[in-house]
Coordinates of C-alpha atoms and ligand atoms in Angstrom, one line a residue:
M1 CA 104.3 74.7 107.5
P2 CA 103.6 78.0 109.4
A3 CA 104.1 81.0 107.2
V4 CA 106.8 83.4 108.5
L5 CA 107.8 86.4 106.4
G6 CA 111.2 87.8 107.4
S7 CA 110.6 88.2 111.2
I8 CA 106.8 88.3 110.9
P9 CA 104.4 85.3 111.5
L10 CA 101.5 85.4 108.9
R11 CA 98.3 83.6 109.0
N12 CA 98.6 82.3 105.4
R13 CA 100.8 82.6 102.3
I14 CA 98.2 84.6 100.4
V15 CA 99.3 88.2 99.8
M16 CA 97.2 91.1 98.6
A17 CA 99.3 92.7 95.9
P18 CA 99.9 96.4 95.8
L19 CA 97.0 97.9 93.8
T20 CA 96.7 101.5 92.6
R21 CA 93.0 102.5 93.2
S22 CA 93.2 106.3 93.0
R23 CA 90.9 107.0 95.9
A24 CA 92.9 109.3 98.3
E25 CA 91.3 112.5 99.5
A26 CA 92.5 116.1 98.8
G27 CA 96.2 116.3 99.6
N28 CA 96.6 112.7 98.6
V29 CA 95.5 111.6 102.0
P30 CA 94.1 108.2 102.9
H31 CA 90.7 108.3 104.6
E32 CA 87.9 106.1 106.1
L33 CA 86.9 104.7 102.8
N34 CA 90.4 103.3 102.3
A35 CA 90.5 102.0 105.8
R36 CA 87.3 100.1 105.2
Y37 CA 88.6 98.6 101.9
Y38 CA 91.8 97.4 103.4
A39 CA 90.1 96.1 106.6
Q40 CA 87.7 94.0 104.4
R41 CA 90.8 92.3 103.0
A42 CA 92.7 91.8 106.3
S43 CA 92.4 88.0 106.1
A44 CA 95.3 88.0 103.7
G45 CA 98.4 86.8 105.2
L46 CA 99.9 90.1 104.2
I47 CA 98.5 93.2 102.6
I48 CA 100.9 95.3 100.5
S49 CA 99.5 98.8 100.2
E50 CA 98.9 100.5 96.9
A51 CA 101.9 102.3 95.6
T52 CA 102.5 105.4 97.7
Q53 CA 104.6 108.3 96.6
I54 CA 107.5 109.2 98.8
S55 CA 107.4 112.9 97.8
S56 CA 105.3 115.2 95.6
Q57 CA 107.9 114.7 92.9
G58 CA 107.2 111.0 93.0
Q59 CA 103.6 111.3 92.1
G60 CA 102.4 110.1 88.7
Y61 CA 98.6 110.0 88.8
P62 CA 95.8 111.9 90.4
K63 CA 94.5 110.7 93.9
T64 CA 97.3 108.3 94.7
P65 CA 98.2 108.5 98.3
G66 CA 101.5 109.9 99.7
I67 CA 103.6 109.3 102.8
H68 CA 105.3 112.6 103.0
S69 CA 102.9 114.9 105.0
D70 CA 101.6 114.7 108.5
A71 CA 98.0 114.5 107.2
Q72 CA 99.0 111.4 105.0
I73 CA 100.6 109.8 108.1
A74 CA 97.4 110.3 110.0
G75 CA 95.3 109.0 107.2
W76 CA 97.5 105.9 106.9
Q77 CA 97.0 105.4 110.7
L78 CA 93.3 104.9 110.1
V79 CA 94.2 102.2 107.6
T80 CA 96.8 100.3 109.7
N81 CA 94.6 100.5 112.8
A82 CA 91.6 99.1 110.9
V83 CA 93.7 96.2 109.4
H84 CA 95.3 95.4 112.8
E85 CA 91.9 95.4 114.5
C86 CA 91.0 92.6 112.1
G87 CA 94.2 90.7 112.9
G88 CA 95.9 91.5 109.6
K89 CA 99.4 92.7 108.6
I90 CA 100.1 95.5 106.2
F91 CA 103.3 96.8 104.5
L92 CA 103.5 100.2 102.8
Q93 CA 104.8 100.2 99.2
L94 CA 107.3 103.1 98.7
W95 CA 107.0 104.6 95.3
H96 CA 108.6 107.2 93.0
V97 CA 107.3 107.2 89.5
G98 CA 110.2 109.0 87.8
R99 CA 109.3 109.8 84.2
I100 CA 105.8 108.3 84.5
S101 CA 104.2 111.6 85.4
H102 CA 103.1 114.9 83.9
P103 CA 103.6 118.6 84.7
V104 CA 99.8 118.8 85.1
T105 CA 100.0 116.3 88.0
L106 CA 103.3 117.6 89.5
G107 CA 102.2 121.3 89.4
K108 CA 104.3 124.4 89.6
G109 CA 105.7 123.8 86.2
E110 CA 107.7 120.8 87.4
V111 CA 108.9 118.3 84.8
P112 CA 109.2 114.6 85.7
V113 CA 112.6 113.3 86.6
A114 CA 114.3 110.2 85.3
P115 CA 117.8 108.6 84.9
S116 CA 118.0 109.9 81.4
A117 CA 115.9 112.4 79.3
I118 CA 114.0 109.8 77.3
K119 CA 110.3 110.3 76.8
P120 CA 108.0 107.3 77.3
A121 CA 105.8 106.4 74.3
G122 CA 102.1 107.1 74.8
E123 CA 99.9 109.1 77.1
I124 CA 99.2 109.4 80.8
Y125 CA 96.0 110.0 82.7
T126 CA 95.9 113.5 84.4
D127 CA 93.2 115.6 86.1
Q128 CA 92.8 117.2 82.7
G129 CA 92.3 113.9 80.8
M130 CA 94.8 111.9 78.8
R131 CA 98.0 113.8 77.9
P132 CA 101.0 112.8 75.9
F133 CA 104.1 112.0 78.0
V134 CA 106.7 114.8 78.1
T135 CA 110.5 114.4 78.0
P136 CA 111.7 114.0 81.5
R137 CA 114.6 115.8 83.0
A138 CA 117.7 113.7 83.8
L139 CA 118.5 113.8 87.5
A140 CA 121.8 115.5 88.2
I141 CA 124.1 113.3 90.2
D142 CA 124.1 115.8 93.0
E143 CA 120.3 115.5 93.3
I144 CA 120.5 111.8 94.2
P145 CA 121.3 112.2 97.9
A146 CA 118.2 114.2 98.4
L147 CA 116.1 111.6 96.5
I148 CA 117.5 108.9 98.8
E149 CA 116.8 111.1 101.8
D150 CA 113.1 111.3 100.6
F151 CA 113.0 107.5 100.7
R152 CA 114.4 107.4 104.2
I153 CA 112.0 110.0 105.5
A154 CA 109.1 108.2 103.8
A155 CA 110.2 104.9 105.5
T156 CA 110.3 106.7 108.8
N157 CA 106.8 108.1 108.2
A158 CA 105.6 104.6 107.3
K159 CA 106.8 103.5 110.7
A160 CA 105.0 106.4 112.4
A161 CA 101.8 105.4 110.5
G162 CA 101.9 101.9 112.1
F163 CA 102.8 99.7 109.2
D164 CA 104.4 96.3 109.8
G165 CA 107.0 96.8 107.2
V166 CA 107.7 98.4 103.8
E167 CA 108.1 97.2 100.2
I168 CA 110.5 99.1 97.9
H169 CA 108.8 99.5 94.4
A170 CA 111.5 98.7 91.9
A171 CA 109.1 97.4 89.3
N172 CA 106.8 98.3 86.5
G173 CA 108.8 101.0 84.8
Y174 CA 108.8 103.5 87.7
L175 CA 111.9 105.4 88.9
I176 CA 114.0 102.7 90.4
D177 CA 113.2 100.3 87.5
Q178 CA 114.1 103.2 85.1
F179 CA 117.6 103.1 86.6
L180 CA 117.8 99.3 86.6
R181 CA 116.9 98.6 82.9
D182 CA 119.2 99.8 80.1
G183 CA 116.4 101.0 77.8
T184 CA 115.8 103.9 80.1
N185 CA 119.2 104.4 81.7
K186 CA 121.8 105.9 79.4
R187 CA 123.8 107.6 82.1
E188 CA 127.6 107.7 82.0
D189 CA 128.2 108.3 85.7
A190 CA 128.2 106.0 88.7
Y191 CA 124.5 105.3 88.3
G192 CA 124.6 104.1 84.6
G193 CA 126.4 101.7 82.4
S194 CA 127.2 98.4 84.2
V195 CA 124.5 96.5 86.0
D196 CA 126.4 97.2 89.2
N197 CA 126.0 101.0 88.5
R198 CA 122.4 100.7 87.4
A199 CA 121.6 98.9 90.6
R200 CA 123.3 101.5 92.7
L201 CA 120.2 103.6 93.3
L202 CA 118.3 100.5 94.4
R203 CA 121.1 99.6 96.8
E204 CA 121.3 103.1 98.2
V205 CA 117.5 103.3 98.7
T206 CA 117.5 99.8 100.3
E207 CA 120.3 100.9 102.7
A208 CA 118.4 104.1 103.6
V209 CA 115.2 102.1 104.3
L210 CA 117.3 99.7 106.4
S211 CA 118.5 102.6 108.5
V212 CA 114.8 102.7 109.7
W213 CA 113.4 99.2 109.4
E214 CA 114.8 95.7 110.3
P215 CA 115.7 93.6 107.3
G216 CA 112.9 91.2 108.1
Q217 CA 110.5 94.0 107.6
V218 CA 111.6 95.0 104.2
G219 CA 110.8 93.6 100.7
V220 CA 111.7 94.6 97.2
R221 CA 109.5 94.3 94.1
I222 CA 110.9 93.8 90.6
S223 CA 109.4 93.0 87.2
P224 CA 112.3 91.8 85.0
T225 CA 110.3 91.6 81.7
N226 CA 107.2 93.7 82.2
P227 CA 107.1 96.2 79.3
F228 CA 104.5 98.4 81.1
N229 CA 105.4 102.1 81.0
D230 CA 107.5 101.6 77.8
I231 CA 110.5 100.0 79.5
A232 CA 112.8 97.2 78.5
D233 CA 116.2 95.7 79.1
S234 CA 118.5 94.3 76.5
S235 CA 119.4 91.2 78.7
P236 CA 116.9 90.8 81.5
Q237 CA 118.2 87.5 82.8
A238 CA 121.8 88.7 83.2
T239 CA 120.6 92.0 84.6
F240 CA 118.3 90.7 87.2
D241 CA 120.4 87.8 88.2
V242 CA 123.1 90.3 89.3
I243 CA 120.5 92.6 90.9
V244 CA 119.1 89.8 93.0
E245 CA 122.5 88.5 94.0
Q246 CA 123.4 92.0 95.2
L247 CA 120.2 92.2 97.3
N248 CA 121.4 89.1 99.2
R249 CA 123.8 91.3 101.2
Y250 CA 120.8 92.8 103.0
S251 CA 119.0 89.7 104.3
L252 CA 115.6 91.1 103.2
A253 CA 112.3 89.6 104.2
Y254 CA 111.3 88.8 100.6
L255 CA 111.8 89.3 96.9
H256 CA 108.5 90.1 95.1
V257 CA 108.6 89.3 91.4
V258 CA 106.0 90.3 88.8
E259 CA 106.3 87.2 86.6
D260 CA 105.3 86.7 83.0
R261 CA 105.5 83.0 82.8
T262 CA 105.1 82.9 79.0
D263 CA 108.2 84.9 78.1
G264 CA 111.1 82.4 78.6
F265 CA 112.6 84.2 81.6
D266 CA 113.9 81.8 84.2
Y267 CA 112.2 83.0 87.4
Q268 CA 113.3 80.0 89.3
Q269 CA 116.8 81.1 88.8
L270 CA 116.0 84.3 90.7
R271 CA 114.4 82.3 93.4
Q272 CA 117.5 80.1 93.7
I273 CA 119.8 83.1 93.8
F274 CA 117.8 85.0 96.4
N275 CA 118.5 84.2 100.1
G276 CA 115.0 85.2 101.5
A277 CA 111.4 84.3 100.7
Y278 CA 110.2 84.4 97.1
M279 CA 106.8 86.1 96.5
A280 CA 105.3 85.4 93.1
N281 CA 102.8 87.6 91.3
G282 CA 101.2 87.6 87.9
G283 CA 98.0 85.9 86.9
Y284 CA 98.1 83.2 89.5
Q285 CA 94.8 81.3 90.0
R286 CA 93.8 78.8 92.7
D287 CA 95.4 75.8 91.0
S288 CA 98.6 77.5 89.9
A289 CA 99.1 79.1 93.3
I290 CA 98.6 75.8 95.1
A291 CA 101.0 74.0 92.7
A292 CA 103.6 76.7 93.1
I293 CA 103.5 76.5 96.9
E294 CA 103.5 72.6 96.8
E295 CA 106.3 72.3 94.4
G296 CA 108.3 75.0 96.2
S297 CA 108.6 77.4 93.3
A298 CA 107.3 80.2 95.5
D299 CA 106.9 80.9 99.3
F300 CA 104.1 83.4 98.9
I301 CA 101.6 84.3 96.1
A302 CA 100.4 87.8 95.7
F303 CA 97.0 88.2 94.0
G304 CA 95.8 91.5 92.5
K305 CA 92.5 91.4 90.5
L306 CA 91.2 88.5 92.6
F307 CA 91.7 90.6 95.8
I308 CA 90.0 93.6 94.3
A309 CA 86.8 91.6 93.6
N310 CA 87.0 89.2 96.5
P311 CA 87.6 90.8 99.9
D312 CA 87.5 87.3 101.5
L313 CA 89.8 85.7 99.0
P314 CA 91.6 83.4 101.4
Q315 CA 88.3 81.9 102.5
R316 CA 87.2 81.5 98.9
L317 CA 90.5 79.8 98.0
R318 CA 90.1 77.5 101.0
L319 CA 86.5 76.5 100.2
N320 CA 87.2 76.5 96.4
T321 CA 84.1 78.6 95.8
E322 CA 83.3 80.9 92.9
F323 CA 84.8 84.4 92.6
N324 CA 83.1 87.8 92.2
P325 CA 83.9 89.2 88.7
P326 CA 86.1 92.3 88.9
R327 CA 84.5 95.5 87.5
E328 CA 87.6 96.8 85.6
E329 CA 85.9 100.0 84.6
L330 CA 85.9 101.1 88.2
F331 CA 89.5 100.1 89.1
Y332 CA 90.7 103.7 89.1
A333 CA 87.3 105.5 89.1
G334 CA 87.4 107.1 92.5
G335 CA 84.5 106.8 95.0
A336 CA 83.1 103.8 96.8
E337 CA 81.5 102.0 93.9
G338 CA 83.6 99.1 92.7
Y339 CA 85.8 99.6 95.8
D340 CA 84.4 98.6 99.1
D341 CA 81.1 97.1 97.8
Y342 CA 82.3 93.6 96.6
P343 CA 80.4 91.0 98.7
S344 CA 82.0 88.4 100.9
L345 CA 80.5 85.0 101.0
R346 CA 78.7 85.6 104.3
G347 CA 78.3 89.3 103.9
T348 CA 81.0 91.8 104.8
A349 CA 79.7 92.9 108.2
E350 CA 79.4 89.3 109.5
R351 CA 82.8 88.3 108.2
E352 CA 84.5 91.3 109.8
A353 CA 82.8 90.5 113.2
S354 CA 84.0 87.0 113.0
L355 CA 87.7 87.9 112.4
Ligands
8OZ1 C1 98.3 100.5 87.3 C2 97.9 101.8 87.2 C3 98.6 102.7 87.9 C4 99.7 102.4 88.6 C5 102.2 99.6 89.1 C6 101.6 101.4 90.6 O1 102.1 99.1 88.1 C7 101.3 100.8 89.5 C8 100.1 101.1 88.7 C9 99.4 100.1 88.0 O2 103.1 99.3 89.9

């Protein structure tokens, strides 16, 4: 069956998951090194970019790219051109970290923002080393329109940068997820309390993005049970069933779900509720990915670590060959090492020439 995602024909059902790599230049600007890395992986059916902050307030870690300045738009153009020259498709992931940041990273004495003033447990990496999290500032209700406007402008910028679509990052304990899950959202206004209220920010962000992009060019990523970044919900199934049902009103291209298939959550229920394509992510290997597509439990599979280490992952999956081992110590290390130097089966240059 040909792979079509929303309105976009893809060459396969293999997706490169969004992967933070912390290799932007000064000003959080993508550059040639990033273009080379993404172009090497253009044989994916779809690449989803690393999480990209929509505003300086939305940044959580050093050297993550943004999509809120002219220089960042120009930098991303290098990436999208390189991917398109290799026949690939690439979406930008729109990101606001909320409380998963630090004044050292935000600068100017800024404190991270969140639905409620609840400090995450643990520490965060900054330019000055690991620092304990700080208590975030609860967003005032009258700040929310400007936040949504930042998402709309970022979506517009993504279009100017030549992306094929955008993914809204509503997963992994960042700002939108902090609103969705009740462990981090204790608000008593229209953005807290009921699931309907907690999902209001996601709906409003989605509507802002849809004022710029066609529904077939927009996806949403969620992670109903992922505890990463000290987040939890008291009833994940009930919460996310409602959230996904609400997303149906937008006819989006896809729902991207970070699954933990050991925790008893019924992901197939989300797939059945959702009216678009279902993209699964979370530890899939060759056999489990093929089984999921064949039995129809997913339409697309997003691979993370395997794509970091294997630029020609689709070919390796097709041929059932061995994989390069990922060098985890270099995932966020900056620089070219462990980034654009993983070999393809036939050598990167030859493979690129043949694409
Ligand atoms: C790992 C390290 C830093 C960021 C996510 C954007 O989990 C991330 C991320 C992951 O979505």
